[in-house]
Amino acid sequence: MDAKSPHIKNRDTPPWGLYQRNMFWRYNDRELPPFNTHPDVLERLASRKLSQNGWLYASSNAGLSHTHLANRQAFFRHKLVPRQLIDTNERSTRISLFDGKWEVSAPFGIAPVGINKIYHDQGELAVAKAAGELGLVYSLSTAGSFPIEDVGEANEEGRANRFKANENLDVDGEGSEGGNENSKKVPEAPRFFQLYMPHDDKLTLSLLKRAHESGFQACILTTDTSQLGWRHDDVATSNYAFYRGIGGELGFTDPVFQKRMAEAGVDPQKDAVKAASMWIDTIWHGRAWSWEKAVWAREKWQEIAGKDKLFLIKGIQSVNDAKKAADLGFEGVVVSNHAGRQVDGAVGSLDALESIVKAVGERRGFTVMFDSGVRGAADVMKALALGAKFVFIGRLWIWGLAIMGEEGVRHVLRSLLADFDILMNVMGVRSVDEIDASLLESGPRVYGLLNEKSKL
């Protein structure tokens, strides 16, 4: 990207693509970028950093990994068709979420992922802070390994620092820093709380209250994981972090769960294994919920947080389920198969997205979002072209966290922002609103599954 472009000052987002230029320029400062962000390389680098158990937990999939593979194959059948001679000089990666409720830097953000502490000691704190700095949506999992309050504070710290953190993009059109205040164009993105609903209603209400009081502005109920899918590698190595006393901090700091532990005679300071096991067995309990219970959770969230606070369902793959969610008044769904970690042999998430958007994508006040299988900006654009309004990213930043902690997450996210900004330019796209099916050449849903070892 040309740092001397006079158009930079007219953009409503920072020139994210300049990160590529900054990485190239490092050679002149006798430096190199932190690491290669190609997904395959990220995977290899992360595998060298993590213990066997940490690596297996991050990379394992359900069954034979056929759903995981289907997620990637679904992307392959859609090809992007670039448009030429379109003035993209003042393009914008920014979007408005939920009919203008929030402005965010880009149409993608942080997916909720549990026990980040097994990837790096900084865990969720590093991820929340980096997302806040870059104006990206952050989502915290109920299975998080830091207290809700601490993660909210880390995200708030990132938000407060977002202008200073992006000063390297303050080029003035002549290439020098300190001119146009592009860093001031980074919006204050919201943070979401992802709920694994306990079988203890009082605990559910306590979690929702803590999330609201910690500034989480929407709730996402994950419905596909009341218990873990069958993951061969994890089972074969007895690899369950919570049963090893790791990752229960979010629960240990909850007043209702503290009372439950006291009633059971469990002290997390003396027996972390028993306490963490008790916690995870309360939220991944294997008890099926109903639509009626999901409606109850939404009602309680809005009683606690306010009628304007959104409640989404994550884990939807069925058109009928998406219609049901819309009919019952939920504000949206996240089309997701948990990255292929729950049901083996299932439909690829992108294929499910296409069908669901056709069924409910035009419902007023209902937002369809996407998750599972994304490995780069081109995948984000394909999901948007098929009708998703927002895309969640998971494994990419997990690997960045494993490789280099907070700085690793920041490098992955900045690289993805740059990749998307550059892709919009070379695709001839001026705004995210212009991304639609006309940018795709799509083949039929016919592809055989290959025998392949699980990959990123």
Tab-separated table of C-alpha atoms in Angstrom, residues 107 374-385 391:
chain	number	residue	atom	x	y	z
A	107	PRO	CA	-16.865	-7.888	9.609
A	374	VAL	CA	-12.259	-19.791	8.404
A	375	ARG	CA	-8.549	-19.603	7.581
A	376	GLY	CA	-8.095	-16.182	6.004
A	377	ALA	CA	-9.612	-13.062	4.487
A	378	ALA	CA	-10.775	-14.863	1.349
A	379	ASP	CA	-12.848	-17.208	3.517
A	380	VAL	CA	-14.340	-14.229	5.342
A	381	MET	CA	-15.305	-12.655	2.025
A	382	LYS	CA	-16.898	-15.878	0.784
A	383	ALA	CA	-19.025	-16.184	3.921
A	384	LEU	CA	-20.121	-12.557	3.580
A	385	ALA	CA	-20.903	-13.080	-0.100
A	391	VAL	CA	-17.789	-13.939	10.784
